[in-house]
């Protein structure tokens, strides 16, 4: 199965805070095309999903029914929130990779500061979203094109607002408008995400690549 390389380039696909002058342009400011007007996603959505690198996760996830097609106003609100969510997750997940394995005093001090930051993030997460209020963990597979979900997360009618909470920043969910496209033999349902624009798509692909790289590294450590 061909796998797309992670997005590259100098453009910052995470930080998409828009000045008021651009907000007036509506969804186009994020490069989000109009949502499809039919009730059936194109068959190419599944092919696109299968061809991309995807991440198998156990995440705190929930959903709610959604009118379809989603309005452009809703897509814009989701795009703004998701841009900030992805930026926060990236900042928290990438800081350790930047530290490396240097044993110098400076690196050791950075490791201590990193540990303190991790503790502070955990405290904030627990204060904002206590463990008892989190939705149950669900095993799912996702990338920028869509997700394979347990059937219980897909409401009757198939249109869904999916919320994914990542351990690095549980207080900020990634919220994705999607519609069921097909059901697999194992009972899982494939949902294709509504158009979200190139920049947010690239940010999700980078998230998927980081998680894939981390799992490969963990597997190598266990094997060694």
C-alpha positions as YAML, in Angstrom:
chain: A
units: angstrom
residues:
- id: 1
  name: UNK
  ca: [0.00, 0.00, 0.00]
- id: 2
  name: UNK
  ca: [1.55, 3.31, -1.01]
- id: 3
  name: UNK
  ca: [2.16, 5.76, 1.82]
- id: 4
  name: UNK
  ca: [2.30, 9.49, 1.45]
- id: 5
  name: UNK
  ca: [5.33, 11.23, 2.90]
- id: 6
  name: UNK
  ca: [4.69, 13.66, 5.74]
- id: 7
  name: UNK
  ca: [4.16, 17.21, 4.55]
- id: 8
  name: UNK
  ca: [7.26, 19.33, 4.31]
- id: 9
  name: UNK
  ca: [8.06, 22.97, 3.73]
- id: 10
  name: UNK
  ca: [8.54, 26.08, 5.77]
- id: 11
  name: UNK
  ca: [4.86, 26.99, 6.00]
- id: 12
  name: UNK
  ca: [3.49, 26.70, 9.54]
- id: 13
  name: UNK
  ca: [0.38, 24.62, 9.07]
- id: 14
  name: UNK
  ca: [-0.57, 24.79, 12.73]
- id: 15
  name: UNK
  ca: [-0.92, 28.47, 13.45]
- id: 16
  name: UNK
  ca: [-3.88, 29.74, 11.50]
- id: 17
  name: UNK
  ca: [-5.08, 32.63, 13.61]
- id: 18
  name: UNK
  ca: [-6.92, 34.91, 11.19]
- id: 19
  name: UNK
  ca: [-7.21, 38.68, 11.39]
- id: 20
  name: UNK
  ca: [-10.71, 40.11, 11.21]
- id: 21
  name: UNK
  ca: [-10.20, 41.25, 7.62]
- id: 22
  name: UNK
  ca: [-9.66, 37.67, 6.55]
- id: 23
  name: UNK
  ca: [-12.48, 36.30, 8.67]
- id: 24
  name: UNK
  ca: [-14.82, 38.44, 6.64]
- id: 25
  name: UNK
  ca: [-13.88, 36.32, 3.65]
- id: 26
  name: UNK
  ca: [-15.46, 33.33, 5.38]
- id: 27
  name: UNK
  ca: [-14.30, 29.77, 5.00]
- id: 28
  name: UNK
  ca: [-12.10, 30.69, 2.04]
- id: 29
  name: UNK
  ca: [-9.63, 32.25, 4.49]
- id: 30
  name: UNK
  ca: [-8.74, 28.70, 5.57]
- id: 31
  name: UNK
  ca: [-8.80, 27.37, 2.03]
- id: 32
  name: UNK
  ca: [-11.83, 25.24, 2.89]
- id: 33
  name: UNK
  ca: [-13.93, 24.35, -0.16]
- id: 34
  name: UNK
  ca: [-17.68, 24.23, 0.14]
- id: 35
  name: UNK
  ca: [-18.94, 20.98, 1.68]
- id: 36
  name: UNK
  ca: [-20.44, 18.40, -0.66]
- id: 37
  name: UNK
  ca: [-24.14, 18.94, -1.27]
- id: 38
  name: UNK
  ca: [-25.07, 15.32, -1.83]
- id: 39
  name: UNK
  ca: [-25.63, 12.82, 0.97]
- id: 40
  name: UNK
  ca: [-23.03, 10.41, -0.41]
- id: 41
  name: UNK
  ca: [-19.29, 10.92, -0.17]
- id: 42
  name: UNK
  ca: [-17.34, 10.07, -3.30]
- id: 43
  name: UNK
  ca: [-15.90, 6.58, -3.39]
- id: 44
  name: UNK
  ca: [-12.42, 8.11, -3.68]
- id: 45
  name: UNK
  ca: [-12.58, 9.13, 0.01]
- id: 46
  name: UNK
  ca: [-11.92, 5.53, 1.08]
- id: 47
  name: UNK
  ca: [-9.10, 5.17, -1.45]
- id: 48
  name: UNK
  ca: [-7.55, 8.41, -0.19]
- id: 49
  name: UNK
  ca: [-7.78, 7.18, 3.41]
- id: 50
  name: UNK
  ca: [-6.15, 3.84, 2.57]
- id: 51
  name: UNK
  ca: [-3.27, 5.44, 0.66]
- id: 52
  name: UNK
  ca: [-2.28, 7.78, 3.50]
- id: 53
  name: UNK
  ca: [-0.23, 6.95, 6.55]
- id: 54
  name: UNK
  ca: [-2.67, 6.49, 9.43]
- id: 55
  name: UNK
  ca: [-2.40, 6.13, 13.18]
- id: 56
  name: UNK
  ca: [-4.03, 3.47, 15.36]
- id: 57
  name: UNK
  ca: [-4.92, 5.13, 18.65]
- id: 58
  name: UNK
  ca: [-6.77, 4.53, 21.88]
- id: 59
  name: UNK
  ca: [-8.21, 7.96, 22.55]
- id: 60
  name: UNK
  ca: [-10.86, 9.56, 24.71]
- id: 61
  name: UNK
  ca: [-13.47, 10.05, 21.99]
- id: 62
  name: UNK
  ca: [-17.13, 10.93, 21.72]
- id: 63
  name: UNK
  ca: [-19.49, 12.23, 19.06]
- id: 64
  name: UNK
  ca: [-22.82, 13.87, 18.44]
- id: 65
  name: UNK
  ca: [-25.23, 13.88, 15.47]
- id: 66
  name: UNK
  ca: [-24.64, 16.54, 12.86]
- id: 67
  name: UNK
  ca: [-26.82, 18.07, 10.17]
- id: 68
  name: UNK
  ca: [-25.40, 17.35, 6.74]
- id: 69
  name: UNK
  ca: [-23.91, 19.05, 4.88]
- id: 70
  name: UNK
  ca: [-22.23, 21.19, 7.55]
- id: 71
  name: UNK
  ca: [-22.52, 24.91, 7.03]
- id: 72
  name: UNK
  ca: [-19.51, 26.96, 6.01]
- id: 73
  name: UNK
  ca: [-19.85, 28.94, 9.25]
- id: 74
  name: UNK
  ca: [-19.50, 25.73, 11.25]
- id: 75
  name: UNK
  ca: [-16.51, 24.60, 9.19]
- id: 76
  name: UNK
  ca: [-14.81, 27.93, 9.83]
- id: 77
  name: UNK
  ca: [-15.40, 27.72, 13.60]
- id: 78
  name: UNK
  ca: [-14.05, 24.17, 13.67]
- id: 79
  name: UNK
  ca: [-11.03, 25.18, 11.57]
- id: 80
  name: UNK
  ca: [-10.10, 27.98, 13.98]
- id: 81
  name: UNK
  ca: [-10.44, 25.77, 17.05]
- id: 82
  name: UNK
  ca: [-8.64, 22.83, 15.44]
- id: 83
  name: UNK
  ca: [-5.73, 25.04, 14.34]
- id: 84
  name: UNK
  ca: [-5.13, 26.08, 17.94]
- id: 85
  name: UNK
  ca: [-5.60, 22.52, 19.21]
- id: 86
  name: UNK
  ca: [-3.10, 21.11, 16.73]
- id: 87
  name: UNK
  ca: [-0.60, 23.88, 17.55]
- id: 88
  name: UNK
  ca: [-0.84, 23.10, 21.28]
- id: 89
  name: UNK
  ca: [-0.47, 19.35, 20.75]
- id: 90
  name: UNK
  ca: [2.50, 19.87, 18.42]
- id: 91
  name: UNK
  ca: [4.27, 22.15, 20.89]
- id: 92
  name: UNK
  ca: [3.82, 19.68, 23.74]
- id: 93
  name: UNK
  ca: [4.75, 16.59, 21.75]
- id: 94
  name: UNK
  ca: [7.74, 18.00, 19.87]
- id: 95
  name: UNK
  ca: [9.59, 19.61, 22.75]
- id: 96
  name: UNK
  ca: [11.16, 16.33, 23.90]
- id: 97
  name: UNK
  ca: [12.36, 15.49, 20.41]
- id: 98
  name: UNK
  ca: [14.23, 18.79, 20.36]
- id: 99
  name: UNK
  ca: [16.10, 17.94, 23.56]
- id: 100
  name: UNK
  ca: [17.76, 14.82, 22.19]
- id: 101
  name: UNK
  ca: [20.05, 12.55, 24.20]
- id: 102
  name: UNK
  ca: [22.89, 14.95, 24.99]
- id: 103
  name: UNK
  ca: [24.27, 14.45, 28.52]
- id: 104
  name: UNK
  ca: [25.66, 17.98, 28.84]
- id: 105
  name: UNK
  ca: [24.66, 20.07, 31.88]
- id: 106
  name: UNK
  ca: [22.56, 22.32, 29.65]
- id: 107
  name: UNK
  ca: [20.62, 19.37, 28.28]
- id: 108
  name: UNK
  ca: [20.13, 17.95, 31.75]
- id: 109
  name: UNK
  ca: [18.70, 21.29, 32.88]
- id: 110
  name: UNK
  ca: [16.38, 21.30, 29.86]
- id: 111
  name: UNK
  ca: [15.22, 17.81, 30.81]
- id: 112
  name: UNK
  ca: [14.42, 19.01, 34.32]
- id: 113
  name: UNK
  ca: [12.46, 21.97, 32.93]
- id: 114
  name: UNK
  ca: [10.68, 19.63, 30.54]
- id: 115
  name: UNK
  ca: [9.65, 17.39, 33.42]
- id: 116
  name: UNK
  ca: [8.26, 20.40, 35.30]
- id: 117
  name: UNK
  ca: [6.34, 21.52, 32.21]
- id: 118
  name: UNK
  ca: [4.91, 18.02, 31.81]
- id: 119
  name: UNK
  ca: [3.73, 18.08, 35.41]
- id: 120
  name: UNK
  ca: [2.12, 21.51, 34.94]
- id: 121
  name: UNK
  ca: [0.33, 20.36, 31.78]
- id: 122
  name: UNK
  ca: [-0.98, 17.30, 33.62]
- id: 123
  name: UNK
  ca: [-2.26, 19.47, 36.46]
- id: 124
  name: UNK
  ca: [-4.01, 21.85, 34.06]
- id: 125
  name: UNK
  ca: [-5.56, 18.96, 32.15]
- id: 126
  name: UNK
  ca: [-6.88, 17.42, 35.35]
- id: 127
  name: UNK
  ca: [-8.27, 20.75, 36.55]
- id: 128
  name: UNK
  ca: [-9.98, 21.61, 33.26]
- id: 129
  name: UNK
  ca: [-11.08, 18.09, 32.37]
- id: 130
  name: UNK
  ca: [-11.16, 15.79, 35.43]
- id: 131
  name: UNK
  ca: [-10.60, 12.14, 34.58]
- id: 132
  name: UNK
  ca: [-14.15, 11.28, 35.63]
- id: 133
  name: UNK
  ca: [-15.64, 13.61, 33.01]
- id: 134
  name: UNK
  ca: [-13.65, 12.29, 30.05]
- id: 135
  name: UNK
  ca: [-15.46, 10.09, 27.52]
- id: 136
  name: UNK
  ca: [-14.31, 6.46, 27.39]
- id: 137
  name: UNK
  ca: [-11.28, 5.52, 25.37]
- id: 138
  name: UNK
  ca: [-12.01, 4.11, 21.94]
- id: 139
  name: UNK
  ca: [-9.74, 2.20, 19.59]
- id: 140
  name: UNK
  ca: [-9.73, 3.95, 16.24]
- id: 141
  name: UNK
  ca: [-7.63, 4.64, 13.17]
- id: 142
  name: UNK
  ca: [-7.43, 8.08, 11.58]
- id: 143
  name: UNK
  ca: [-5.60, 10.37, 9.21]
- id: 144
  name: UNK
  ca: [-6.40, 13.64, 7.42]
- id: 145
  name: UNK
  ca: [-8.93, 11.96, 5.11]
- id: 146
  name: UNK
  ca: [-11.12, 10.20, 7.64]
- id: 147
  name: UNK
  ca: [-11.33, 7.66, 10.43]
- id: 148
  name: UNK
  ca: [-12.29, 4.07, 11.17]
- id: 149
  name: UNK
  ca: [-14.54, 4.18, 14.23]
- id: 150
  name: UNK
  ca: [-16.46, 1.79, 16.46]
- id: 151
  name: UNK
  ca: [-20.05, 1.73, 15.25]
- id: 152
  name: UNK
  ca: [-21.23, 3.15, 18.59]
- id: 153
  name: UNK
  ca: [-19.64, 6.51, 17.71]
- id: 154
  name: UNK
  ca: [-21.64, 6.89, 14.49]
- id: 155
  name: UNK
  ca: [-25.25, 8.07, 15.07]
- id: 156
  name: UNK
  ca: [-28.23, 7.09, 12.90]
- id: 157
  name: UNK
  ca: [-28.03, 9.01, 9.66]
- id: 158
  name: UNK
  ca: [-24.25, 8.75, 9.57]
- id: 159
  name: UNK
  ca: [-23.36, 12.45, 9.94]
- id: 160
  name: UNK
  ca: [-21.23, 13.06, 13.02]
- id: 161
  name: UNK
  ca: [-19.22, 15.67, 14.86]
- id: 162
  name: UNK
  ca: [-16.29, 13.59, 16.14]
- id: 163
  name: UNK
  ca: [-14.27, 14.79, 19.14]
- id: 164
  name: UNK
  ca: [-10.82, 13.31, 19.78]
- id: 165
  name: UNK
  ca: [-8.83, 14.11, 22.92]
- id: 166
  name: UNK
  ca: [-5.09, 13.47, 22.89]
- id: 167
  name: UNK
  ca: [-3.20, 12.73, 26.08]
- id: 168
  name: UNK
  ca: [-0.77, 15.61, 25.55]
- id: 169
  name: UNK
  ca: [-3.61, 18.13, 25.80]
- id: 170
  name: UNK
  ca: [-6.89, 16.54, 26.85]
- id: 171
  name: UNK
  ca: [-8.52, 19.91, 27.54]
- id: 172
  name: UNK
  ca: [-8.54, 20.79, 23.81]
- id: 173
  name: UNK
  ca: [-10.41, 18.27, 21.64]
- id: 174
  name: UNK
  ca: [-9.89, 17.94, 17.91]
- id: 175
  name: UNK
  ca: [-13.40, 18.35, 16.45]
- id: 176
  name: UNK
  ca: [-14.06, 16.93, 12.98]
- id: 177
  name: UNK
  ca: [-17.23, 16.95, 10.90]
- id: 178
  name: UNK
  ca: [-17.62, 13.65, 9.08]
- id: 179
  name: UNK
  ca: [-20.10, 11.35, 7.38]
- id: 180
  name: UNK
  ca: [-20.22, 7.55, 7.29]
- id: 181
  name: UNK
  ca: [-19.19, 6.13, 3.95]
- id: 182
  name: UNK
  ca: [-18.97, 2.39, 4.49]
- id: 183
  name: UNK
  ca: [-19.10, -0.32, 7.16]
- id: 184
  name: UNK
  ca: [-16.33, -2.91, 7.32]
- id: 185
  name: UNK
  ca: [-16.78, -6.62, 7.96]
- id: 186
  name: UNK
  ca: [-15.39, -6.22, 11.49]
- id: 187
  name: UNK
  ca: [-18.21, -3.81, 12.37]
- id: 188
  name: UNK
  ca: [-16.15, -0.62, 12.27]
- id: 189
  name: UNK
  ca: [-17.43, 2.30, 10.23]
- id: 190
  name: UNK
  ca: [-15.35, 4.47, 7.93]
- id: 191
  name: UNK
  ca: [-16.24, 8.16, 8.12]
- id: 192
  name: UNK
  ca: [-14.85, 10.67, 5.63]
- id: 193
  name: UNK
  ca: [-14.03, 14.12, 6.99]
- id: 194
  name: UNK
  ca: [-15.67, 17.19, 5.52]
- id: 195
  name: UNK
  ca: [-13.30, 19.40, 3.50]
- id: 196
  name: UNK
  ca: [-10.98, 21.18, 5.92]
- id: 197
  name: UNK
  ca: [-8.38, 22.87, 3.74]
- id: 198
  name: UNK
  ca: [-4.80, 22.06, 2.87]
- id: 199
  name: UNK
  ca: [-3.19, 23.68, 5.92]
- id: 200
  name: UNK
  ca: [-5.27, 21.82, 8.50]
- id: 201
  name: UNK
  ca: [-4.91, 18.63, 6.49]
- id: 202
  name: UNK
  ca: [-1.12, 19.02, 6.59]
- id: 203
  name: UNK
  ca: [-1.24, 19.65, 10.34]
- id: 204
  name: UNK
  ca: [-3.21, 16.44, 10.93]
- id: 205
  name: UNK
  ca: [-0.78, 14.50, 8.73]
- id: 206
  name: UNK
  ca: [2.12, 15.79, 10.82]
- id: 207
  name: UNK
  ca: [0.30, 14.70, 13.97]
- id: 208
  name: UNK
  ca: [-0.20, 11.22, 12.48]
- id: 209
  name: UNK
  ca: [3.45, 11.02, 11.43]
- id: 210
  name: UNK
  ca: [4.70, 12.00, 14.90]
- id: 211
  name: UNK
  ca: [2.57, 9.32, 16.53]
- id: 212
  name: UNK
  ca: [3.65, 6.72, 13.97]
- id: 213
  name: UNK
  ca: [7.32, 7.61, 14.53]
- id: 214
  name: UNK
  ca: [6.88, 7.38, 18.30]
- id: 215
  name: UNK
  ca: [5.29, 3.93, 18.07]
- id: 216
  name: UNK
  ca: [8.08, 2.68, 15.81]
- id: 217
  name: UNK
  ca: [10.66, 3.96, 18.30]
- id: 218
  name: UNK
  ca: [8.86, 2.30, 21.21]
- id: 219
  name: UNK
  ca: [8.68, -0.99, 19.32]
- id: 220
  name: UNK
  ca: [12.42, -0.86, 18.62]
- id: 221
  name: UNK
  ca: [13.16, -0.22, 22.30]
- id: 222
  name: UNK
  ca: [11.08, -3.23, 23.31]
- id: 223
  name: UNK
  ca: [12.75, -5.39, 20.69]
- id: 224
  name: UNK
  ca: [16.20, -4.26, 21.85]
...
